[in-house]
Tab-separated table of C-alpha atoms in Angstrom:
chain	number	residue	atom	x	y	z
A	1	MET	CA	20.143	27.501	7.732
A	2	SER	CA	18.130	25.589	5.172
A	3	GLU	CA	15.012	26.792	3.419
A	4	ILE	CA	12.901	24.005	4.884
A	5	ASP	CA	14.269	24.618	8.386
A	6	ASP	CA	13.267	28.277	7.997
A	7	ARG	CA	9.776	27.239	6.982
A	8	LEU	CA	9.429	24.796	9.862
A	9	LYS	CA	10.517	27.524	12.259
A	10	ALA	CA	8.010	29.991	10.781
A	11	LEU	CA	5.319	27.337	11.257
A	12	GLY	CA	6.398	26.833	14.872
A	13	LEU	CA	7.205	23.186	14.158
A	14	GLU	CA	10.021	21.071	15.491
A	15	LEU	CA	10.912	17.759	13.877
A	16	PRO	CA	10.662	14.923	16.396
A	17	ALA	CA	13.853	12.900	16.853
A	18	PRO	CA	13.767	9.439	15.244
A	19	ARG	CA	12.775	6.548	17.460
A	20	PRO	CA	13.944	2.964	17.160
A	21	PRO	CA	11.620	0.925	14.939
A	22	ALA	CA	9.000	-1.258	16.644
A	23	GLY	CA	10.406	-4.450	15.117
A	24	ALA	CA	12.811	-6.072	12.660
A	25	TYR	CA	12.605	-3.331	10.064
A	26	THR	CA	14.132	0.058	9.346
A	27	PRO	CA	12.292	3.399	9.431
A	28	VAL	CA	13.440	4.531	5.970
A	29	VAL	CA	14.955	2.729	2.992
A	30	ILE	CA	16.690	4.854	0.374
A	31	ASP	CA	16.865	3.308	-3.085
A	32	GLY	CA	18.692	5.603	-5.469
A	33	ASN	CA	16.677	8.816	-5.252
A	34	ILE	CA	13.540	7.218	-3.866
A	35	ALA	CA	12.866	6.976	-0.111
A	36	TYR	CA	10.319	4.542	1.290
A	37	THR	CA	9.186	5.374	4.825
A	38	SER	CA	7.798	2.833	7.257
A	39	GLY	CA	4.298	3.121	8.667
A	40	THR	CA	4.359	5.796	11.378
A	41	VAL	CA	1.939	6.937	14.085
A	42	ALA	CA	2.008	10.120	16.169
A	43	ILE	CA	3.890	9.596	19.457
A	44	GLU	CA	3.950	11.653	22.656
A	45	ASN	CA	5.854	10.637	25.787
A	46	ASN	CA	6.565	7.213	24.287
A	47	GLU	CA	2.872	6.505	23.773
A	48	PRO	CA	0.656	6.963	20.715
A	49	ALA	CA	-0.505	10.569	20.848
A	50	SER	CA	-4.001	9.581	19.760
A	51	VAL	CA	-5.625	6.241	20.595
A	52	GLY	CA	-9.082	5.215	19.495
A	53	ARG	CA	-11.413	4.903	16.539
A	54	LEU	CA	-12.843	7.531	14.260
A	55	GLY	CA	-16.607	7.397	14.467
A	56	ALA	CA	-16.482	6.229	18.092
A	57	GLU	CA	-14.133	7.806	20.658
A	58	LEU	CA	-12.564	10.299	18.221
A	59	THR	CA	-13.790	13.184	16.083
A	60	VAL	CA	-12.583	14.114	12.596
A	61	GLU	CA	-10.587	16.932	14.179
A	62	ASP	CA	-8.892	14.445	16.542
A	63	GLY	CA	-8.035	12.299	13.555
A	64	LYS	CA	-6.683	15.237	11.625
A	65	GLN	CA	-4.310	16.094	14.488
A	66	SER	CA	-3.275	12.454	14.655
A	67	ALA	CA	-2.501	12.405	10.915
A	68	ARG	CA	-0.554	15.637	11.239
A	69	GLY	CA	1.445	14.206	14.161
A	70	ALA	CA	2.183	10.995	12.270
A	71	CYS	CA	3.355	13.008	9.279
A	72	LEU	CA	5.556	15.290	11.360
A	73	ARG	CA	7.193	12.310	13.018
A	74	SER	CA	7.730	10.703	9.645
A	75	LEU	CA	9.407	13.885	8.417
A	76	GLY	CA	11.674	13.915	11.484
A	77	THR	CA	12.781	10.371	10.729
A	78	LEU	CA	13.180	11.068	7.024
A	79	ALA	CA	15.231	14.220	7.670
A	80	VAL	CA	17.856	12.253	9.606
A	81	ALA	CA	17.900	9.412	7.062
A	82	ILE	CA	18.464	11.661	4.030
A	83	GLY	CA	20.538	14.415	5.630
A	84	GLY	CA	17.905	17.146	5.805
A	85	LEU	CA	14.520	17.783	4.220
A	86	ASP	CA	15.952	20.137	1.592
A	87	ARG	CA	16.789	16.943	-0.293
A	88	VAL	CA	13.060	16.227	-0.805
A	89	GLU	CA	12.179	16.931	-4.417
A	90	ARG	CA	8.595	15.663	-4.366
A	91	VAL	CA	6.340	13.621	-2.122
A	92	LEU	CA	5.078	11.033	-4.579
A	93	LYS	CA	2.588	9.016	-2.573
A	94	VAL	CA	1.034	8.981	0.881
A	95	THR	CA	-0.968	6.005	2.078
A	96	GLY	CA	-3.033	6.733	5.173
A	97	TYR	CA	-4.683	4.154	7.384
A	98	VAL	CA	-7.386	5.439	9.719
A	99	ARG	CA	-8.657	3.300	12.570
A	100	ALA	CA	-12.415	3.600	12.174
A	101	VAL	CA	-15.727	1.950	12.898
A	102	PRO	CA	-17.459	0.491	9.807
A	103	GLU	CA	-20.024	3.315	9.699
A	104	PHE	CA	-17.373	6.039	9.473
A	105	THR	CA	-17.156	7.602	6.004
A	106	ASP	CA	-15.441	10.977	6.426
A	107	LEU	CA	-11.910	9.687	5.816
A	108	PRO	CA	-10.286	12.217	3.443
A	109	PRO	CA	-10.498	15.184	5.873
A	110	VAL	CA	-8.617	13.087	8.439
A	111	LEU	CA	-5.653	12.563	6.120
A	112	ASP	CA	-5.726	16.220	5.132
A	113	GLY	CA	-4.051	16.772	8.507
A	114	ALA	CA	-0.987	15.122	6.972
A	115	SER	CA	-1.320	16.453	3.427
A	116	GLU	CA	-1.797	20.048	4.551
A	117	LEU	CA	1.371	19.778	6.626
A	118	LEU	CA	3.296	18.446	3.616
A	119	ILE	CA	2.099	21.377	1.509
A	120	GLN	CA	2.988	23.856	4.262
A	121	VAL	CA	6.492	22.411	4.454
A	122	PHE	CA	7.288	21.650	0.801
A	123	GLY	CA	4.828	23.800	-1.125
A	124	GLU	CA	3.287	22.134	-4.179
A	125	ALA	CA	6.076	19.515	-4.046
A	126	GLY	CA	4.256	18.223	-0.961
A	127	ARG	CA	0.982	17.683	-2.832
A	128	SER	CA	1.186	13.916	-3.355
A	129	ALA	CA	-0.973	11.167	-4.740
A	130	ARG	CA	-2.826	9.675	-1.772
A	131	THR	CA	-4.842	6.680	-0.726
A	132	THR	CA	-6.941	6.744	2.438
A	133	VAL	CA	-8.621	3.685	3.932
A	134	GLY	CA	-10.313	2.855	7.223
A	135	VAL	CA	-8.825	-0.135	9.021
A	136	ALA	CA	-9.846	-2.318	11.925
A	137	ALA	CA	-6.686	-2.090	14.010
A	138	LEU	CA	-3.393	-0.199	14.174
A	139	PRO	CA	-0.215	-0.672	16.223
A	140	ARG	CA	-0.789	0.186	19.907
A	141	GLY	CA	-4.308	1.341	19.132
A	142	ALA	CA	-3.175	4.487	17.344
A	143	SER	CA	-5.837	6.286	15.334
A	144	VAL	CA	-3.821	7.079	12.189
A	145	GLU	CA	-0.808	5.467	10.532
A	146	LEU	CA	0.799	6.605	7.292
A	147	ASP	CA	3.696	5.876	4.989
A	148	MET	CA	5.230	7.749	2.082
A	149	VAL	CA	7.188	7.322	-1.123
A	150	VAL	CA	9.417	10.359	-1.685
A	151	ARG	CA	11.588	11.494	-4.605
A	152	LEU	CA	14.926	12.941	-3.454
A	153	ARG	CA	17.157	15.374	-5.284
A	154	GLY	CA	20.305	13.823	-6.744
A	155	SER	CA	22.946	13.536	-4.030
B	1	MET	CA	25.042	-23.768	-5.468
B	2	SER	CA	24.078	-20.222	-4.679
B	3	GLU	CA	24.811	-18.341	-1.496
B	4	ILE	CA	21.132	-17.870	-0.719
B	5	ASP	CA	20.360	-21.532	-1.420
B	6	ASP	CA	23.113	-22.460	1.051
B	7	ARG	CA	21.581	-20.172	3.639
B	8	LEU	CA	18.079	-21.539	3.107
B	9	LYS	CA	19.449	-25.065	3.488
B	10	ALA	CA	21.267	-24.127	6.697
B	11	LEU	CA	17.989	-22.686	7.997
B	12	GLY	CA	16.182	-25.906	7.072
B	13	LEU	CA	13.915	-23.981	4.705
B	14	GLU	CA	12.550	-25.026	1.355
B	15	LEU	CA	11.018	-22.495	-1.011
B	16	PRO	CA	7.417	-23.394	-1.855
B	17	ALA	CA	6.694	-23.816	-5.559
B	18	PRO	CA	4.714	-20.944	-7.111
B	19	ARG	CA	0.962	-21.367	-7.318
B	20	PRO	CA	-1.327	-19.921	-9.951
B	21	PRO	CA	-2.641	-16.494	-8.913
B	22	ALA	CA	-6.139	-16.325	-7.395
B	23	GLY	CA	-7.436	-14.057	-10.167
B	24	ALA	CA	-6.659	-11.926	-13.207
B	25	TYR	CA	-3.252	-10.766	-12.030
B	26	THR	CA	0.325	-12.001	-11.964
B	27	PRO	CA	2.289	-12.977	-8.843
B	28	VAL	CA	5.308	-10.773	-9.627
B	29	VAL	CA	5.891	-7.860	-11.983
B	30	ILE	CA	9.475	-6.960	-12.795
B	31	ASP	CA	10.024	-3.380	-13.883
B	32	GLY	CA	13.678	-2.776	-14.697
B	33	ASN	CA	15.424	-3.755	-11.476
B	34	ILE	CA	12.370	-3.430	-9.258
B	35	ALA	CA	10.086	-6.370	-8.482
B	36	TYR	CA	6.554	-5.868	-7.162
B	37	THR	CA	5.066	-8.960	-5.518
B	38	SER	CA	1.354	-9.611	-5.223
B	39	GLY	CA	-0.321	-9.980	-1.847
B	40	THR	CA	0.462	-13.466	-0.551
B	41	VAL	CA	-0.801	-15.622	2.316
B	42	ALA	CA	0.713	-18.782	3.791
B	43	ILE	CA	-0.688	-21.911	2.122
B	44	GLU	CA	-0.614	-25.555	3.195
B	45	ASN	CA	-2.310	-28.366	1.258
B	46	ASN	CA	-4.048	-25.823	-0.975
B	47	GLU	CA	-5.662	-24.071	2.007
B	48	PRO	CA	-4.542	-21.003	3.950
B	49	ALA	CA	-2.133	-22.328	6.588
B	50	SER	CA	-3.598	-19.997	9.208
B	51	VAL	CA	-7.220	-18.869	9.260
B	52	GLY	CA	-8.708	-16.522	11.840
B	53	ARG	CA	-8.293	-13.197	13.579
B	54	LEU	CA	-5.572	-11.940	15.845
B	55	GLY	CA	-7.092	-11.028	19.170
B	56	ALA	CA	-9.790	-13.709	18.798
B	57	GLU	CA	-8.992	-17.241	17.581
B	58	LEU	CA	-5.245	-16.625	17.075
B	59	THR	CA	-2.313	-15.647	19.282
B	60	VAL	CA	0.568	-13.361	18.362
B	61	GLU	CA	2.737	-16.461	17.926
B	62	ASP	CA	0.174	-17.919	15.488
B	63	GLY	CA	0.231	-14.664	13.560
B	64	LYS	CA	4.005	-14.622	13.487
B	65	GLN	CA	4.095	-18.096	11.947
B	66	SER	CA	1.474	-16.996	9.445
B	67	ALA	CA	3.559	-13.967	8.452
B	68	ARG	CA	6.654	-16.152	8.131
B	69	GLY	CA	4.763	-18.603	5.944
B	70	ALA	CA	3.400	-15.830	3.738
B	71	CYS	CA	6.890	-14.412	3.357
B	72	LEU	CA	8.446	-17.790	2.530
B	73	ARG	CA	5.822	-18.414	-0.115
B	74	SER	CA	6.395	-14.967	-1.544
B	75	LEU	CA	10.126	-15.709	-1.755
B	76	GLY	CA	9.424	-18.998	-3.540
B	77	THR	CA	7.359	-17.160	-6.133
B	78	LEU	CA	9.898	-14.361	-6.466
B	79	ALA	CA	12.789	-16.816	-6.881
B	80	VAL	CA	11.187	-18.388	-9.944
B	81	ALA	CA	10.206	-15.007	-11.399
B	82	ILE	CA	13.690	-13.486	-11.155
B	83	GLY	CA	15.808	-16.620	-11.688
B	84	GLY	CA	16.990	-17.169	-8.120
B	85	LEU	CA	17.090	-15.130	-4.930
B	86	ASP	CA	20.763	-14.243	-5.373
B	87	ARG	CA	19.454	-11.499	-7.647
B	88	VAL	CA	17.843	-9.722	-4.651
B	89	GLU	CA	19.894	-6.651	-3.814
B	90	ARG	CA	17.594	-5.170	-1.172
B	91	VAL	CA	14.079	-5.639	0.124
B	92	LEU	CA	12.804	-2.065	-0.055
B	93	LYS	CA	9.331	-2.269	1.433
B	94	VAL	CA	7.058	-4.827	3.071
B	95	THR	CA	3.391	-4.040	3.645
B	96	GLY	CA	1.725	-6.448	6.046
B	97	TYR	CA	-2.011	-6.828	6.551
B	98	VAL	CA	-3.078	-8.643	9.707
B	99	ARG	CA	-6.644	-9.872	10.121
B	100	ALA	CA	-7.512	-8.622	13.583
B	101	VAL	CA	-10.338	-7.624	15.880
B	102	PRO	CA	-10.571	-3.871	16.570
B	103	GLU	CA	-9.160	-4.261	20.088
B	104	PHE	CA	-5.955	-5.940	18.909
B	105	THR	CA	-2.919	-3.662	19.136
B	106	ASP	CA	0.155	-5.908	19.111
B	107	LEU	CA	0.661	-5.815	15.341
B	108	PRO	CA	4.417	-5.271	14.809
B	109	PRO	CA	5.496	-8.563	16.464
B	110	VAL	CA	3.210	-10.420	14.055
B	111	LEU	CA	4.978	-9.015	11.007
B	112	ASP	CA	8.353	-9.681	12.598
B	113	GLY	CA	7.688	-13.281	11.578
B	114	ALA	CA	8.208	-12.112	8.003
B	115	SER	CA	10.912	-9.514	8.632
B	116	GLU	CA	13.054	-11.876	10.706
B	117	LEU	CA	12.907	-14.432	7.909
B	118	LEU	CA	13.995	-11.794	5.378
B	119	ILE	CA	16.966	-10.873	7.574
B	120	GLN	CA	17.889	-14.541	8.062
B	121	VAL	CA	17.867	-15.069	4.307
B	122	PHE	CA	19.338	-11.795	2.998
B	123	GLY	CA	21.165	-10.352	6.019
B	124	GLU	CA	20.812	-6.589	6.435
B	125	ALA	CA	19.627	-6.371	2.801
B	126	GLY	CA	16.434	-7.997	4.085
B	127	ARG	CA	15.795	-5.251	6.650
B	128	SER	CA	13.136	-3.273	4.785
B	129	ALA	CA	10.894	-0.337	5.415
B	130	ARG	CA	7.589	-1.756	6.639
B	131	THR	CA	3.975	-0.848	7.205
B	132	THR	CA	1.730	-3.027	9.349
B	133	VAL	CA	-2.026	-2.567	9.630
B	134	GLY	CA	-4.909	-4.592	11.012
B	135	VAL	CA	-7.661	-5.305	8.505
B	136	ALA	CA	-11.210	-6.612	8.668
B	137	ALA	CA	-10.958	-9.381	6.092
B	138	LEU	CA	-8.389	-11.223	3.986
B	139	PRO	CA	-8.682	-13.678	1.075
B	140	ARG	CA	-10.016	-17.053	2.223
B	141	GLY	CA	-9.966	-15.921	5.828
B	142	ALA	CA	-6.159	-16.000	6.066
B	143	SER	CA	-4.654	-14.288	9.099
B	144	VAL	CA	-1.762	-12.449	7.406
B	145	GLU	CA	-1.173	-11.176	3.877
B	146	LEU	CA	1.906	-9.296	2.706
B	147	ASP	CA	3.466	-7.804	-0.377
B	148	MET	CA	6.940	-6.496	-1.150
B	149	VAL	CA	8.873	-4.090	-3.327
B	150	VAL	CA	12.339	-5.489	-4.027
B	151	ARG	CA	15.452	-4.040	-5.696
B	152	LEU	CA	17.194	-6.557	-7.963
B	153	ARG	CA	20.809	-6.605	-9.039
B	154	GLY	CA	21.410	-5.578	-12.636
B	155	SER	CA	20.762	-8.528	-14.915
C	1	MET	CA	-7.468	7.858	-33.237
C	2	SER	CA	-5.361	5.942	-30.775
C	3	GLU	CA	-5.195	2.170	-30.388
C	4	ILE	CA	-6.503	2.310	-26.837
C	5	ASP	CA	-9.334	4.667	-27.788
C	6	ASP	CA	-10.331	2.157	-30.468
C	7	ARG	CA	-10.338	-0.613	-27.919
C	8	LEU	CA	-12.378	1.395	-25.416
C	9	LYS	CA	-14.897	2.162	-28.145
C	10	ALA	CA	-15.125	-1.501	-29.144
C	11	LEU	CA	-15.753	-2.322	-25.473
C	12	GLY	CA	-18.474	0.327	-25.321
C	13	LEU	CA	-16.559	2.183	-22.621
C	14	GLU	CA	-16.191	5.887	-22.089
C	15	LEU	CA	-13.541	7.287	-19.783
C	16	PRO	CA	-15.089	9.384	-17.013
C	17	ALA	CA	-13.819	12.956	-16.818
C	18	PRO	CA	-11.461	13.639	-13.902
C	19	ARG	CA	-13.010	15.029	-10.729
C	20	PRO	CA	-11.348	17.341	-8.248
C	21	PRO	CA	-9.591	15.381	-5.492
C	22	ALA	CA	-11.434	14.955	-2.174
C	23	GLY	CA	-8.710	16.768	-0.222
C	24	ALA	CA	-5.218	18.272	-0.192
C	25	TYR	CA	-3.708	15.825	-2.658
C	26	THR	CA	-3.468	15.299	-6.400
C	27	PRO	CA	-5.113	12.475	-8.367
C	28	VAL	CA	-1.923	11.391	-10.170
C	29	VAL	CA	1.760	12.040	-9.576
C	30	ILE	CA	4.128	11.373	-12.465
C	31	ASP	CA	7.714	10.657	-11.467
C	32	GLY	CA	9.864	10.096	-14.540
C	33	ASN	CA	8.087	7.251	-16.303
C	34	ILE	CA	6.184	6.027	-13.246
C	35	ALA	CA	2.662	7.228	-12.426
C	36	TYR	CA	1.187	6.863	-8.954
C	37	THR	CA	-2.601	7.146	-8.853
C	38	SER	CA	-4.572	8.189	-5.789
C	39	GLY	CA	-7.125	5.887	-4.208
C	40	THR	CA	-10.263	6.010	-6.342
C	41	VAL	CA	-13.843	4.789	-5.944
C	42	ALA	CA	-16.570	4.424	-8.577
C	43	ILE	CA	-18.716	7.574	-8.808
C	44	GLU	CA	-22.113	8.162	-10.396
C	45	ASN	CA	-23.992	11.470	-10.229
C	46	ASN	CA	-21.450	12.815	-7.729
C	47	GLU	CA	-22.092	9.960	-5.306
C	48	PRO	CA	-20.235	6.681	-4.831
C	49	ALA	CA	-21.753	4.300	-7.382
C	50	SER	CA	-21.718	1.454	-4.862
C	51	VAL	CA	-22.111	1.928	-1.106
C	52	GLY	CA	-22.043	-0.876	1.427
C	53	ARG	CA	-20.131	-3.888	2.638
C	54	LEU	CA	-19.308	-7.125	0.913
C	55	GLY	CA	-20.771	-9.978	2.921
C	56	ALA	CA	-23.645	-7.782	4.133
C	57	GLU	CA	-25.566	-5.464	1.773
C	58	LEU	CA	-23.533	-6.319	-1.336
C	59	THR	CA	-22.841	-9.456	-3.385
C	60	VAL	CA	-19.554	-10.417	-5.033
C	61	GLU	CA	-21.049	-9.323	-8.359
C	62	ASP	CA	-21.888	-5.895	-6.872
C	63	GLY	CA	-18.313	-5.619	-5.643
C	64	LYS	CA	-16.929	-6.625	-9.015
C	65	GLN	CA	-18.904	-3.846	-10.719
C	66	SER	CA	-17.687	-1.422	-8.082
C	67	ALA	CA	-14.059	-2.423	-8.689
C	68	ARG	CA	-14.563	-2.084	-12.435
C	69	GLY	CA	-16.086	1.365	-11.983
C	70	ALA	CA	-13.247	2.490	-9.704
C	71	CYS	CA	-10.723	1.256	-12.238
C	72	LEU	CA	-12.449	2.961	-15.153
C	73	ARG	CA	-12.555	6.237	-13.279
C	74	SER	CA	-8.895	5.854	-12.391
C	75	LEU	CA	-8.087	5.325	-16.080
C	76	GLY	CA	-10.052	8.451	-17.010
C	77	THR	CA	-8.025	10.488	-14.541
C	78	LEU	CA	-4.758	8.891	-15.623
C	79	ALA	CA	-5.492	9.482	-19.315
C	80	VAL	CA	-5.772	13.228	-18.785
C	81	ALA	CA	-2.699	13.346	-16.533
C	82	ILE	CA	-0.409	11.533	-18.971
C	83	GLY	CA	-1.882	12.724	-22.276
C	84	GLY	CA	-3.691	9.558	-23.322
C	85	LEU	CA	-3.630	5.901	-22.285
C	86	ASP	CA	-1.412	4.907	-25.236
C	87	ARG	CA	1.426	6.088	-23.020
C	88	VAL	CA	0.802	3.198	-20.581
C	89	GLU	CA	3.539	0.616	-21.014
C	90	ARG	CA	2.594	-1.669	-18.135
C	91	VAL	CA	0.363	-1.616	-15.081
C	92	LEU	CA	2.839	-2.615	-12.385
C	93	LYS	CA	0.729	-2.867	-9.268
C	94	VAL	CA	-2.898	-2.575	-8.211
C	95	THR	CA	-3.843	-2.389	-4.548
C	96	GLY	CA	-7.531	-2.987	-3.924
C	97	TYR	CA	-9.388	-2.231	-0.716
C	98	VAL	CA	-12.765	-3.900	-0.314
C	99	ARG	CA	-15.189	-2.761	2.365
C	100	ALA	CA	-16.229	-6.048	3.943
C	101	VAL	CA	-17.563	-7.680	7.077
C	102	PRO	CA	-14.999	-9.785	8.983
C	103	GLU	CA	-16.552	-13.059	7.789
C	104	PHE	CA	-16.195	-12.199	4.107
C	105	THR	CA	-13.443	-14.200	2.389
C	106	ASP	CA	-14.145	-14.074	-1.348
C	107	LEU	CA	-12.014	-11.000	-2.029
C	108	PRO	CA	-10.017	-11.819	-5.189
C	109	PRO	CA	-13.092	-12.160	-7.478
C	110	VAL	CA	-14.153	-8.668	-6.410
C	111	LEU	CA	-10.903	-7.109	-7.602
C	112	ASP	CA	-11.056	-9.130	-10.811
C	113	GLY	CA	-13.641	-6.554	-11.862
C	114	ALA	CA	-10.752	-4.094	-12.069
C	115	SER	CA	-8.058	-6.479	-13.317
C	116	GLU	CA	-10.212	-7.865	-16.118
C	117	LEU	CA	-10.904	-4.325	-17.306
C	118	LEU	CA	-7.174	-3.549	-17.320
C	119	ILE	CA	-6.507	-6.660	-19.421
C	120	GLN	CA	-9.347	-5.792	-21.807
C	121	VAL	CA	-7.892	-2.322	-22.286
C	122	PHE	CA	-4.131	-2.977	-22.264
C	123	GLY	CA	-3.872	-6.682	-23.058
C	124	GLU	CA	-1.198	-8.527	-21.065
C	125	ALA	CA	0.374	-5.153	-20.178
C	126	GLY	CA	-2.674	-4.704	-17.924
C	127	ARG	CA	-1.987	-7.902	-15.973
C	128	SER	CA	-0.412	-6.386	-12.857
C	129	ALA	CA	0.831	-7.546	-9.509
C	130	ARG	CA	-2.068	-7.092	-7.092
C	131	THR	CA	-2.871	-6.972	-3.413
C	132	THR	CA	-6.459	-7.281	-2.194
C	133	VAL	CA	-7.534	-6.692	1.394
C	134	GLY	CA	-10.833	-6.230	3.199
C	135	VAL	CA	-11.123	-3.012	5.165
C	136	ALA	CA	-13.473	-1.621	7.783
C	137	ALA	CA	-14.299	1.708	6.162
C	138	LEU	CA	-13.816	3.598	2.899
C	139	PRO	CA	-14.414	7.222	1.877
C	140	ARG	CA	-18.157	8.022	1.666
C	141	GLY	CA	-19.008	4.402	2.384
C	142	ALA	CA	-17.867	3.193	-1.046
C	143	SER	CA	-17.496	-0.560	-1.420
C	144	VAL	CA	-14.187	-0.676	-3.321
C	145	GLU	CA	-11.213	1.664	-3.549
C	146	LEU	CA	-8.065	1.034	-5.567
C	147	ASP	CA	-4.802	2.647	-6.545
C	148	MET	CA	-2.181	1.806	-9.132
C	149	VAL	CA	1.493	2.139	-9.975
C	150	VAL	CA	1.928	2.391	-13.748
C	151	ARG	CA	4.990	2.356	-16.039
C	152	LEU	CA	4.733	4.902	-18.858
C	153	ARG	CA	6.484	4.860	-22.207
C	154	GLY	CA	9.314	7.363	-22.550
C	155	SER	CA	7.905	10.771	-23.416
């Protein structure tokens, strides 16, 4: 069993199975030892797990769970694409898009739901550069979408 | 004649000539064999080809045409920068920004206007990772803006 | 004294000292000779230097100063992370997020506040690819946030 699988198990986490992309794109592109992931939202029972806007229907804690769910799903997709998360050498960049009303300002704690998961799973190699912005709309009304750029170990 | 030029001709497509950038930046930066394109919108007669918001003045089909136009213009600019699109090895990542009202949720089909063009032109090498978000505002009121990260063949 | 330090001095600019990140991420990740910076806003006295929305409370000139301040702070953080800005070979990409009302369209001049600073500091090596979008919300209500991808000289 792999080191990362052990850690996921200890955290009580299961990687969601990849889903088909929502359009004419691919969930992950691998270019040499860099993986680019597509924008991902948390999904439950084929629906976005969290729908709504921060600062209106949703609290920061709701958003944090949504970011964590999006990140976990992204890791599930990445794991299949690269043959297991032990190949992750470093998460280089996370860009997080939070569906929010214009008055909402408390964006970084929302994305910490994703970043804290990455650090739990990969240790300091999961501590990435990050950009967080509040957007008007997201696919299917989801509250958080994120993508990543990841350095892989040589294959 | 190049393979890609043949394909564009068969598709009845002509690459738009590059335009000067809208500010103190450059349309394409080439770093080794990676090209980064600047955010691009569809232009016709020196004006954005499609102005407005998805979910208000514009339909999904309007948005799709706007995304296709933005992508075609981006390819025209890229072609000149890299000396012809035959040098494209793989489109790694497309990030699409759709001007939308907060209630609009049907974002991925809009960006398919760009992704389907990339697949028509490059085959599976045009099937990229992709992130699609809905934003409040875009330059000159355009409905779709996109940028790309592209892997080039060794020169 | 370094060439870039000379230029900053001639411009009357001082690099702001790095601040701790606003969450579970790191301000800069260095991957080989590529640096990814985290989303950054202009800060003064521990508060965002410019709060509000373009097209409402703020003018284009306000936004331009905000973009310049965000860029300067990003350079201060980068300088410490890479051991001095003389290591910058080329700014590859800038992505700028402008907090704006839906009617606001004059986005590129806002980001020129950042791009013109980069060109003043690095010359043509500071002329990057760029994407500018208008977003609903930004951390702490800041008016402009930006991130960069930067090519470093071999160390």
